[in-house]
Short mmCIF file of C-alpha atoms in Angstrom, two decimals:
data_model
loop_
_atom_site.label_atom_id
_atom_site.label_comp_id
_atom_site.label_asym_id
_atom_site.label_seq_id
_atom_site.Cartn_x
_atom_site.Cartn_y
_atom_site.Cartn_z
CA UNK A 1 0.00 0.00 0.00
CA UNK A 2 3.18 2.93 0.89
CA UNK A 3 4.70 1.49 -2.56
CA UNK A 4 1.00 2.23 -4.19
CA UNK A 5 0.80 5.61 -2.51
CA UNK A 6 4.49 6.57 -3.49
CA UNK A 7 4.32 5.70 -7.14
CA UNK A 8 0.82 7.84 -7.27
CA UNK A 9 2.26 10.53 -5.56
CA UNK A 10 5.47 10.50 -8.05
CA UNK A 11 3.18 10.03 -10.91
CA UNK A 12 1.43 12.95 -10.14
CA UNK A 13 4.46 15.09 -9.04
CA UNK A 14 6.39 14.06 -12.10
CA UNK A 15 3.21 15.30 -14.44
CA UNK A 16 2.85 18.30 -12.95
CA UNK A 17 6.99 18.99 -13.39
CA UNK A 18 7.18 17.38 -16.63
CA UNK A 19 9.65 15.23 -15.53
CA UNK A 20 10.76 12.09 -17.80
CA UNK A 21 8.38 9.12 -16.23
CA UNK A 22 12.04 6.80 -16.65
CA UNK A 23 14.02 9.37 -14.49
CA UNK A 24 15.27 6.51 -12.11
CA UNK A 25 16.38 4.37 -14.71
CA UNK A 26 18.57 7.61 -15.52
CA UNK A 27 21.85 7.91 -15.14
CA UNK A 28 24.50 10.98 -15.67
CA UNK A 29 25.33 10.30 -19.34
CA UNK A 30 21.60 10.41 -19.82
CA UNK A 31 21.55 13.92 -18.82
CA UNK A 32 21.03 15.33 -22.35
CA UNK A 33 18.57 13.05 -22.67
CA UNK A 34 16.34 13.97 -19.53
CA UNK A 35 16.49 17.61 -20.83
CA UNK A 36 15.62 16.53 -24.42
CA UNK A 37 12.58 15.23 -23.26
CA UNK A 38 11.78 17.81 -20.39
CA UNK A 39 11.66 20.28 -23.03
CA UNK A 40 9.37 17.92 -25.26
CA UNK A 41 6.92 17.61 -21.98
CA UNK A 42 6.95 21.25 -20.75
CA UNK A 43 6.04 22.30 -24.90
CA UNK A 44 3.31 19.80 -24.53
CA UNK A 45 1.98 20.87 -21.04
CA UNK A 46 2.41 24.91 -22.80
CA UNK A 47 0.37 24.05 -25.99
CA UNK A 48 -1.80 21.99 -23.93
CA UNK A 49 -2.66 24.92 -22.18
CA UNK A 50 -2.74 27.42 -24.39
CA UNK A 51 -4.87 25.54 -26.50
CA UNK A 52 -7.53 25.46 -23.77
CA UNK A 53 -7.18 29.64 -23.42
#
């Protein structure tokens, strides 16, 4: 059930943050990645919500 809870809560923190959902299996050479693919989320959570304006 605390496992349950903590993967909900990341879920939902990692959503809101736009924050790669594979950001554990990350490691320091994946760096460029992870901000490759930040910047993909955040433009979709921006269009997303400009859209909706």
């Amino acid at each position: 059930m605390e496992q349950e809870k903590y993967t909900t809560t990341h879920m939902a923190f990692s959503s809101a943050n736009c924050i790669p959902s594979d950001i554990f299996e990350m490691g320091l050479d994946d760096y460029d990645r992870f901000l490759t693919e930040r910047r993909q989320l955040m433009a979709a959570k921006i269009r997303s919500y400009y859209e909706s304006l």
